[in-house]
Coordinates of N, CA and C in Angstrom, one line a residue:
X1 N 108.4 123.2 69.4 CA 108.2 124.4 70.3 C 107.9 125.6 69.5
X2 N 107.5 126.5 70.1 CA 106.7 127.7 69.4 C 107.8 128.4 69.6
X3 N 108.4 129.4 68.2 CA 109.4 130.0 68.5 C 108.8 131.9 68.6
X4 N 108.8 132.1 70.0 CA 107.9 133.4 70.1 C 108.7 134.8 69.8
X5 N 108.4 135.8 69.2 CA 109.1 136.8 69.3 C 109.6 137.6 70.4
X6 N 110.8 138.1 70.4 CA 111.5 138.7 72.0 C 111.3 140.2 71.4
X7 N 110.3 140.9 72.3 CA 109.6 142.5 72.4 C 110.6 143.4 72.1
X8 N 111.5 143.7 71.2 CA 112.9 144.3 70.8 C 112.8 145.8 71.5
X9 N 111.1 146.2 71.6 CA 111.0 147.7 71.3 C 111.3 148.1 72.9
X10 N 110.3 146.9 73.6 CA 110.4 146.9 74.8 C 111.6 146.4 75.6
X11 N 112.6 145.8 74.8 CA 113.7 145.6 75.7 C 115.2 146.9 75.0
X12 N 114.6 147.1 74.0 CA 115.8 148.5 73.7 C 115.2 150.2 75.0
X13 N 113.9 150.0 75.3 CA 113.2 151.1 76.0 C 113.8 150.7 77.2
X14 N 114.5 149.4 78.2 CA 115.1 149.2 79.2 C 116.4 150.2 79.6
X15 N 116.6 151.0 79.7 CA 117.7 151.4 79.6 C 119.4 151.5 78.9
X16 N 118.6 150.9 77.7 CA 119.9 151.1 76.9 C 120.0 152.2 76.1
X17 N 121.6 153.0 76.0 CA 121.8 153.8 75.3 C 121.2 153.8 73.9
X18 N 121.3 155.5 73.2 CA 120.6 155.3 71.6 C 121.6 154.5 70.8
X19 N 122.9 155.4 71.2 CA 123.8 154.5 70.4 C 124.0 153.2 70.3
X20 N 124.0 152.1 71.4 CA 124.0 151.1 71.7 C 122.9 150.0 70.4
X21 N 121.7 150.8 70.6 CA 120.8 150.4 69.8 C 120.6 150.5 68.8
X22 N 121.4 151.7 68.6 CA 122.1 152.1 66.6 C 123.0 150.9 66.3
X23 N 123.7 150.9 66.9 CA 125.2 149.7 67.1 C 124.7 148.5 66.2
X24 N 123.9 148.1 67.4 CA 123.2 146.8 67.3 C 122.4 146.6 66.1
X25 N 121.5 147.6 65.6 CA 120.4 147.6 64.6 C 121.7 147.5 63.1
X26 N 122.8 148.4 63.2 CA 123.7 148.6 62.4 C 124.5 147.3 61.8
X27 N 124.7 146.7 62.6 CA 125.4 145.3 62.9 C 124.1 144.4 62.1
X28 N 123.4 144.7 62.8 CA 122.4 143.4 62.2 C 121.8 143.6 60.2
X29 N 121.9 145.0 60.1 CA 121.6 145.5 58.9 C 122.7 145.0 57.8
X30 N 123.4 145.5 58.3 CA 125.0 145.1 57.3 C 125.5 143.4 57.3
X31 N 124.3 142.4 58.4 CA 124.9 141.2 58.3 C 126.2 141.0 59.4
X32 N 126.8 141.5 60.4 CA 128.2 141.4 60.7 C 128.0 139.7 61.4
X33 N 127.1 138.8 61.3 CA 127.4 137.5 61.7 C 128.6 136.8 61.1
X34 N 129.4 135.8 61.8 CA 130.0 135.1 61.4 C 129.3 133.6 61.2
X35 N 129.0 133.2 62.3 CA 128.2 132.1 62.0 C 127.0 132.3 63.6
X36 N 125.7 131.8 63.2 CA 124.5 132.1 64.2 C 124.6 130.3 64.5
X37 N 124.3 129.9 65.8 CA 124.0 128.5 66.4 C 122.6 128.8 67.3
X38 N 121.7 127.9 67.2 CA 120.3 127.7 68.1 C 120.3 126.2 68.4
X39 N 120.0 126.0 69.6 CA 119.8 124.5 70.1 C 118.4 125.4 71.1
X40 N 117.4 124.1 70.8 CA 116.8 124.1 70.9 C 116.2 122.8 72.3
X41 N 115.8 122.9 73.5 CA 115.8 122.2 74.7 C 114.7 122.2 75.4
X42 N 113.6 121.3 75.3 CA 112.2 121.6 76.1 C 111.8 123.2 76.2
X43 N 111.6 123.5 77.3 CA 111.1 124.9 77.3 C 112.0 126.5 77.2
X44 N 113.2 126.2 76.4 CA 114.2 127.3 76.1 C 115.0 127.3 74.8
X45 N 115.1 128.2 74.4 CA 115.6 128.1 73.0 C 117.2 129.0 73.4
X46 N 118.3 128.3 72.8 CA 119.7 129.2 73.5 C 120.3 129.3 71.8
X47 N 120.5 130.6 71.8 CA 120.9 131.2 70.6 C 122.8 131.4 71.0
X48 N 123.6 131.5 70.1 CA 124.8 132.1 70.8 C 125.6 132.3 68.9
X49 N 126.0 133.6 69.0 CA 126.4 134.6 67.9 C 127.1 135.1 67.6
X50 N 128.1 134.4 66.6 CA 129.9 134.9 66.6 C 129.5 136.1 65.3
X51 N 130.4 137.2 65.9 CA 131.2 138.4 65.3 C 132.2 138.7 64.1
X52 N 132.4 139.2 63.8 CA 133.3 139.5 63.1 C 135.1 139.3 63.5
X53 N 134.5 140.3 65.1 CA 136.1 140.3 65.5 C 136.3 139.7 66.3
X54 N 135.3 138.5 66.9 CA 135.8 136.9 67.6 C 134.6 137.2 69.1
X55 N 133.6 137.8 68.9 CA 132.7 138.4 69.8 C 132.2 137.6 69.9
X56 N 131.1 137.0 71.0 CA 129.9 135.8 71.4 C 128.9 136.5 71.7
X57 N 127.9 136.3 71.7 CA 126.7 137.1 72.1 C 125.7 136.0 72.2
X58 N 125.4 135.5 73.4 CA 124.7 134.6 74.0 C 123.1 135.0 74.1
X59 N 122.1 134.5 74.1 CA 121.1 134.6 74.5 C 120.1 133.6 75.0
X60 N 119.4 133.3 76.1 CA 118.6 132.0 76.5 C 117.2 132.4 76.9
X61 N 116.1 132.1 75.5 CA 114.5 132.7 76.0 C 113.9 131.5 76.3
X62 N 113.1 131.8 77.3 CA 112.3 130.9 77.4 C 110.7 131.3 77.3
X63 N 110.1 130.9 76.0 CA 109.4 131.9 75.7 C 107.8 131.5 75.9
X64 N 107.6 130.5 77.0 CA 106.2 130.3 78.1 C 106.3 130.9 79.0
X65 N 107.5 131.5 79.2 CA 108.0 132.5 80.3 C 107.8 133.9 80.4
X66 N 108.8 134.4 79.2 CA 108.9 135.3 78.6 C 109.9 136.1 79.1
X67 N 110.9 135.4 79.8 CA 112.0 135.6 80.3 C 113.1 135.3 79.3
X68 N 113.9 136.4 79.5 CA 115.4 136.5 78.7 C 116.7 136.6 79.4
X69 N 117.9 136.0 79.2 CA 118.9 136.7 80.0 C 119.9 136.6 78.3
X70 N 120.5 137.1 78.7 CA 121.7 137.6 77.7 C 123.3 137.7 78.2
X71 N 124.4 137.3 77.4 CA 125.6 137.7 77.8 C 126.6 138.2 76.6
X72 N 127.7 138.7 76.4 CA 128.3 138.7 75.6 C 129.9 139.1 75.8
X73 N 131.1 138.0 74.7 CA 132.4 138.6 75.6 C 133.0 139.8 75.6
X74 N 132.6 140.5 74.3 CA 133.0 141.7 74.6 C 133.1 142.8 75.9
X75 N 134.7 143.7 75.3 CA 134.3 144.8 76.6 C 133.4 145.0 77.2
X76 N 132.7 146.0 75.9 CA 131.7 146.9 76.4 C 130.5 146.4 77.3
X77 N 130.4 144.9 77.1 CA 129.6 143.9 78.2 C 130.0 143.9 79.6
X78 N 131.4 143.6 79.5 CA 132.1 143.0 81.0 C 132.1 144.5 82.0
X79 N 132.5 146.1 80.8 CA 132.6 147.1 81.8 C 131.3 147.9 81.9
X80 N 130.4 147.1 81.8 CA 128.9 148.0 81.9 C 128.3 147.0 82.5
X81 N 128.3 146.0 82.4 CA 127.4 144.9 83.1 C 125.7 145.4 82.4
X82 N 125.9 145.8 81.0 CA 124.7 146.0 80.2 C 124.9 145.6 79.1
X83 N 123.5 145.2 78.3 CA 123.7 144.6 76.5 C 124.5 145.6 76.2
X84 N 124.6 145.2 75.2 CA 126.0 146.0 73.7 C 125.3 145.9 72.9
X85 N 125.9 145.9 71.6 CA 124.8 146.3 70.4 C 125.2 145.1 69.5
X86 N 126.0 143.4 70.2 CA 126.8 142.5 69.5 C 124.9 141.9 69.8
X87 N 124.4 142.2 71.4 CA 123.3 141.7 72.1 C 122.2 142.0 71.4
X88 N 122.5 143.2 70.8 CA 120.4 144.1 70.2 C 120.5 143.3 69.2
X89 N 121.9 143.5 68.2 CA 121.8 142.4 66.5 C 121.2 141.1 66.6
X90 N 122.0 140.4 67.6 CA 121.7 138.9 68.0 C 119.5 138.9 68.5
X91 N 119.6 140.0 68.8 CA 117.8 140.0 69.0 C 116.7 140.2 67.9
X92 N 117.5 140.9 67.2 CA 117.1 141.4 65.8 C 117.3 139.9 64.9
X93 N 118.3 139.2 64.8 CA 118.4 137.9 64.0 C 117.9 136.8 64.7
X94 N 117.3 136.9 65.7 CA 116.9 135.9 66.8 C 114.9 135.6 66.0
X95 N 114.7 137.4 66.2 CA 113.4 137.6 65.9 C 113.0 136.9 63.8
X96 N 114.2 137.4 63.3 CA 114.0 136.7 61.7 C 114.0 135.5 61.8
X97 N 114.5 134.8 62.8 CA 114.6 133.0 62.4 C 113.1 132.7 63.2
X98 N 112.9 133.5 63.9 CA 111.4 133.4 64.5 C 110.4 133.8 63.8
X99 N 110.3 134.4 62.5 CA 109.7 134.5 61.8 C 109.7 133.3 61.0
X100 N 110.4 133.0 60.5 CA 111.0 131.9 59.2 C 110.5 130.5 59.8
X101 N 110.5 130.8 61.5 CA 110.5 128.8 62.1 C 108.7 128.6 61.9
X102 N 108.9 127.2 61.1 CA 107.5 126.7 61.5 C 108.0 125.6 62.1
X103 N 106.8 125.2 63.2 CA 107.1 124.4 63.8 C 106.3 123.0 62.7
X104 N 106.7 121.8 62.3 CA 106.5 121.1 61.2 C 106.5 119.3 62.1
X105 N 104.9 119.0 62.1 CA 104.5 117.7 62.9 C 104.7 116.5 61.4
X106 N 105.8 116.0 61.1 CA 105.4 114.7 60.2 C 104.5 113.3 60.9
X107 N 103.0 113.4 60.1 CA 102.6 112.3 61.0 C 102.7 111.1 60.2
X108 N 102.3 109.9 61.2 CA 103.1 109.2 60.4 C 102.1 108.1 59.2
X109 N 102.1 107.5 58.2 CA 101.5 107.6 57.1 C 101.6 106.1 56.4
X110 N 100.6 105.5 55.7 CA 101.2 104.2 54.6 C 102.6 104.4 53.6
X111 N 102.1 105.6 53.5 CA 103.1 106.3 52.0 C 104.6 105.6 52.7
X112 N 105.6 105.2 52.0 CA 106.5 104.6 53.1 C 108.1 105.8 51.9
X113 N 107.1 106.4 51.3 CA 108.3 107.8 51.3 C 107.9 109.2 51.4
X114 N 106.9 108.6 53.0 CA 106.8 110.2 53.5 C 107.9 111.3 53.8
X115 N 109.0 110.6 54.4 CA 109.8 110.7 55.0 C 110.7 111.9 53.8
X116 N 110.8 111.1 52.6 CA 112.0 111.4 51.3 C 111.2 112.6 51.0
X117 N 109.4 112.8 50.8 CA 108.4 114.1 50.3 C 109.1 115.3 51.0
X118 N 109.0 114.5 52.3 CA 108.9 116.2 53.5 C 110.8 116.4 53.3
X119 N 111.4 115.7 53.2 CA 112.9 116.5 52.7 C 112.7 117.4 51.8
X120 N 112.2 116.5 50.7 CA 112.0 117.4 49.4 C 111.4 118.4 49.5
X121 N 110.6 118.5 50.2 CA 109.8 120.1 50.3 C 110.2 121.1 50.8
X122 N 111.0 120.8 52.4 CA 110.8 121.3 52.9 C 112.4 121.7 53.8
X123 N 113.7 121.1 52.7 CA 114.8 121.0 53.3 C 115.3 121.4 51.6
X124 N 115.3 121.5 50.4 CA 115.3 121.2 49.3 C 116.7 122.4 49.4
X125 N 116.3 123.5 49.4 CA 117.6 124.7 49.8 C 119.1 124.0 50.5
X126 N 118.4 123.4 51.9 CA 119.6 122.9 52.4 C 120.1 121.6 51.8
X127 N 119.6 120.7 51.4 CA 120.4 119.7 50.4 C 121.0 120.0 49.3
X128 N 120.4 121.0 48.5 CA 121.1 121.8 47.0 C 122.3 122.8 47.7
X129 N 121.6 124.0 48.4 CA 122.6 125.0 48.3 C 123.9 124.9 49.7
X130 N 123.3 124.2 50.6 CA 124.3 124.3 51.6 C 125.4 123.1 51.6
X131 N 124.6 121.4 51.1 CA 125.4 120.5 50.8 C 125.6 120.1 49.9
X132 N 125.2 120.8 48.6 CA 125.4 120.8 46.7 C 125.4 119.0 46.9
X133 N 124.4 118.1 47.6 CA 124.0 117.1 47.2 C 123.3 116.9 46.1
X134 N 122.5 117.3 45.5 CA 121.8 117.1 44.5 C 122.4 118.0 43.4
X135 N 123.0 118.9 43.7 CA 123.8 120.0 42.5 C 123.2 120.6 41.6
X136 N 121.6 120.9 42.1 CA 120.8 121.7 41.4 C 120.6 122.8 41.5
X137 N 120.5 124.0 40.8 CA 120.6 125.6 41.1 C 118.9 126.0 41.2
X138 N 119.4 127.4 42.4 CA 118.2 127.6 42.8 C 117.9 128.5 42.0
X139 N 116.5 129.1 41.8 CA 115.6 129.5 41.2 C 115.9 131.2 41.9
X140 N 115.3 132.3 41.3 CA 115.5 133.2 41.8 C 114.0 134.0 41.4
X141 N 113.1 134.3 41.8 CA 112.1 135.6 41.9 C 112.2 136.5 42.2
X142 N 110.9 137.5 41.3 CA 111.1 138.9 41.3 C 109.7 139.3 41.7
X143 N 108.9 139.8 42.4 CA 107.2 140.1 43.0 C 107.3 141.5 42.6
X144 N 106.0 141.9 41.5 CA 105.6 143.0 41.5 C 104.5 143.4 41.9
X145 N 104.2 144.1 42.8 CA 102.4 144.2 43.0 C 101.9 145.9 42.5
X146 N 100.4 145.7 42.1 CA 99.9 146.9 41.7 C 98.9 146.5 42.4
X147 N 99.1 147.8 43.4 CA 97.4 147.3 44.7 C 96.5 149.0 44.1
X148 N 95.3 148.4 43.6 CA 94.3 149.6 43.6 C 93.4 149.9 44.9
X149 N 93.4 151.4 44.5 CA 92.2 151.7 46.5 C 91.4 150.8 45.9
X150 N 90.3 150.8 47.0 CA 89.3 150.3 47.0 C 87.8 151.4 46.3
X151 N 88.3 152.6 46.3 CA 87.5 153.4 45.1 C 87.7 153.1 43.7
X152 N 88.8 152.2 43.2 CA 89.1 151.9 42.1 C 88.3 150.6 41.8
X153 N 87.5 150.8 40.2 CA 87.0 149.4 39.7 C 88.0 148.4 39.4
X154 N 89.5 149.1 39.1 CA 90.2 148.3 38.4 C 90.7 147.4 39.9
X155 N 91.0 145.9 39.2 CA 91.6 145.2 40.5 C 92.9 145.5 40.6
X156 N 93.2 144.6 41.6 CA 94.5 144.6 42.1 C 95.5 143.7 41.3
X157 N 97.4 143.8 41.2 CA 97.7 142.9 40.0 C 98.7 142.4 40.9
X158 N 99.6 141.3 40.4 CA 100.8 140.6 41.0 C 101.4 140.3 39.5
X159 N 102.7 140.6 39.1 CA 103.6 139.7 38.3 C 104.6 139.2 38.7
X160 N 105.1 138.1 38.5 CA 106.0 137.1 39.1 C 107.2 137.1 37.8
X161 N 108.4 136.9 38.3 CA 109.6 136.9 37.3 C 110.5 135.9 37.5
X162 N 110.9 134.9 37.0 CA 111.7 134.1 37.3 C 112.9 133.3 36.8
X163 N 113.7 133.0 37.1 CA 114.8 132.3 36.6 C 116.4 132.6 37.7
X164 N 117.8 131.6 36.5 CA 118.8 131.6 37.2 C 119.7 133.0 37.3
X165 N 119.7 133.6 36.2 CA 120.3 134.7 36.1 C 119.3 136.2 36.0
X166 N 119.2 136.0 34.4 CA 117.7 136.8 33.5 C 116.6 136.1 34.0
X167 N 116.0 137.4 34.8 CA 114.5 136.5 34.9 C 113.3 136.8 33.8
X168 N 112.3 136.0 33.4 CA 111.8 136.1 32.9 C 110.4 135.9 33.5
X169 N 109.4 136.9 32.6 CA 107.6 136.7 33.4 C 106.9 135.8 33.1
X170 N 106.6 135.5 34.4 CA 105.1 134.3 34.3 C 104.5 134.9 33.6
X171 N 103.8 134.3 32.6 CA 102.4 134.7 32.0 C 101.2 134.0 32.6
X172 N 101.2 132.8 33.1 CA 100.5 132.3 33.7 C 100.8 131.9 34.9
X173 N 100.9 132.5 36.0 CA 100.7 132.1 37.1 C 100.8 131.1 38.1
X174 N 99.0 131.0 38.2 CA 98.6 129.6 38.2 C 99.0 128.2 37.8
X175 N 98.7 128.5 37.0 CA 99.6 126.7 35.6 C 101.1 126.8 36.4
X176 N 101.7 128.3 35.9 CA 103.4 128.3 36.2 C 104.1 127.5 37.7
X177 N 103.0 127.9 38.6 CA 103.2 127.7 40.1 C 102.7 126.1 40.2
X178 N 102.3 125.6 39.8 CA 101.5 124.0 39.8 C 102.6 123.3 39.2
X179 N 103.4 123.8 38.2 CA 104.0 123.3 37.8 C 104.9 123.1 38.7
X180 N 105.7 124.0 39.1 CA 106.6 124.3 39.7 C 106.7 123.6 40.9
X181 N 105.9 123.4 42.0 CA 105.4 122.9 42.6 C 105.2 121.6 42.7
X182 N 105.3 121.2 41.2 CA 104.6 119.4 41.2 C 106.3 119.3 40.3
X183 N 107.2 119.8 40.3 CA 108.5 120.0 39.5 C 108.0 119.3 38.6
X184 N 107.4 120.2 37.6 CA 107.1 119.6 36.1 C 108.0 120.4 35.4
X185 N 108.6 120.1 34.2 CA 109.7 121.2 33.1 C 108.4 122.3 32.7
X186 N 108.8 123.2 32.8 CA 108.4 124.6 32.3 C 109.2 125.6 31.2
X187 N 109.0 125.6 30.1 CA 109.6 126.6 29.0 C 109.1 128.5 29.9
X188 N 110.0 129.3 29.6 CA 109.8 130.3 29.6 C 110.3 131.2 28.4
X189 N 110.4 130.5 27.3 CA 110.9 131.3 26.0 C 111.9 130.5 25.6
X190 N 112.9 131.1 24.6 CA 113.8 130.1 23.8 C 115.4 130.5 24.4
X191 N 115.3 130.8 26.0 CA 116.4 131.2 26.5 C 116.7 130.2 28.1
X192 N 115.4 130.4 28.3 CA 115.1 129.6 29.8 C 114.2 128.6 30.0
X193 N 114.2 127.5 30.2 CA 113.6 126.2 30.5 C 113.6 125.9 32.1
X194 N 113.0 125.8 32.7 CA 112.7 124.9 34.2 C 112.9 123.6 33.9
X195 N 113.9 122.8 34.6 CA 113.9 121.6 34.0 C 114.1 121.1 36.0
X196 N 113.5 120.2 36.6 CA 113.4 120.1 37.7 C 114.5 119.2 38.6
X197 N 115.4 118.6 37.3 CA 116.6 117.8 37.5 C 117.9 118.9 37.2
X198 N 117.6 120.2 37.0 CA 118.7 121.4 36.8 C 118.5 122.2 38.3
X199 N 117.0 122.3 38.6 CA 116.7 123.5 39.5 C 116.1 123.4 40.8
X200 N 115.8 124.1 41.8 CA 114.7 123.7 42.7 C 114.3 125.0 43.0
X201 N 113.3 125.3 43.9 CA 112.4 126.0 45.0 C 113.2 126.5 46.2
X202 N 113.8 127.1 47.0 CA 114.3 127.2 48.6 C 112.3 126.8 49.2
X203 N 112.9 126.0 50.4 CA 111.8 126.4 51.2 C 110.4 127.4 51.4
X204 N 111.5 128.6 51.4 CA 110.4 129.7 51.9 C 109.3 130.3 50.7
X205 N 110.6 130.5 49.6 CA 109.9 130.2 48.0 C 108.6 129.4 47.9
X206 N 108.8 128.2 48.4 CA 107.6 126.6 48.2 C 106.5 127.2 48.8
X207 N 107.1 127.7 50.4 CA 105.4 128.3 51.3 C 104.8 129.2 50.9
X208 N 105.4 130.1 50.3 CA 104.8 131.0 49.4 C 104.0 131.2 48.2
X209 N 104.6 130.4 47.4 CA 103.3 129.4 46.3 C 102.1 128.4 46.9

């Protein structure tokens, strides 16, 4: 299912207070999640979003629709019978996982470890960092860009930095990323080595390269 974005600008312009919308933006900036849940059901996607201080914040889109409804246990919900700002955060972290979702068709193939590739690619973060199944440390990047106008002859630059702790600069890019990619060992000086049985890629990292 297509995970569509919910119009934040256009549903904070509904009559909710400024504060309300500070609250909420506030909340979502500083992280105050405890844990975020999405189930996901033919044509509706139901988000629901514990608090800090034991708060729910419900939300059900259905986004061929474009219809939302929302709940949440807090007071400020029950004596206003209006979102709160537990509801704007939850819309604000609703929209980042809707950034992040691709929707991902495995078809089906001879290779008879399609199955084991597309984990590896594409789950690699959640088998290392969330169930330290494999017990390999993630990789960490640094993006620098130098964008010239377009009156400039000189081009435009990218350098890339990498490692567990100290990162250290690609010099090569290209080659570095191929590597990386095909988890081949990579030296980066006489401090840091890529070794592909130490380290991996997250996900978003992989789409990126």
């Amino acid at each position: 299912m297509r995970w569509d974005h919910i119009p934040i600008i256009s549903f904070l312009e509904n009559d909710i207070p400024v504060e309300v919308a500070e609250e909420g933006q506030l909340i979502y900036e500083e992280d105050g999640f405890v844990s975020v849940r999405i189930n996901e059901n033919k044509n509706k996607i139901t988000m629901k979003a514990e608090f800090d201080e034991g708060e729910i914040a419900s939300l059900v889109f259905q986004p061929e629709k474009h219809q939302l409804s929302v709940e949440c246990t807090c007071d400020y919900y029950y004596e206003n019978a209006t979102p709160c700002g537990h509801i704007v955060a939850s819309i604000y972290k609703y929209n980042e996982l809707a950034s992040e979702h691709v929707e991902e068709v495995v078809k089906p193939a001879e290779d008879p470890y399609v199955a084991a590739q597309y984990m590896m690619n594409y789950m690699a973060d959640f088998l290392d960092a969330d169930t330290g199944f494999r017990g390999r440390e993630k990789l960490k990047f640094e993006y620098h860009f130098a964008i010239q106008s377009l009156d400039d002859d000189e081009e435009s630059s990218i350098r890339i930095k990498v490692g567990t702790g100290k990162l250290y600069q690609m010099k090569d890019i290209e080659q570095v990323a191929q590597n990386l990619l095909g988890e081949l060992p990579q030296s980066f000086g006489k401090h840091f080595d890529y070794d592909p049985a130490e380290h991996y890629i997250d996900s978003r990292e992989f789409r990126l390269f």
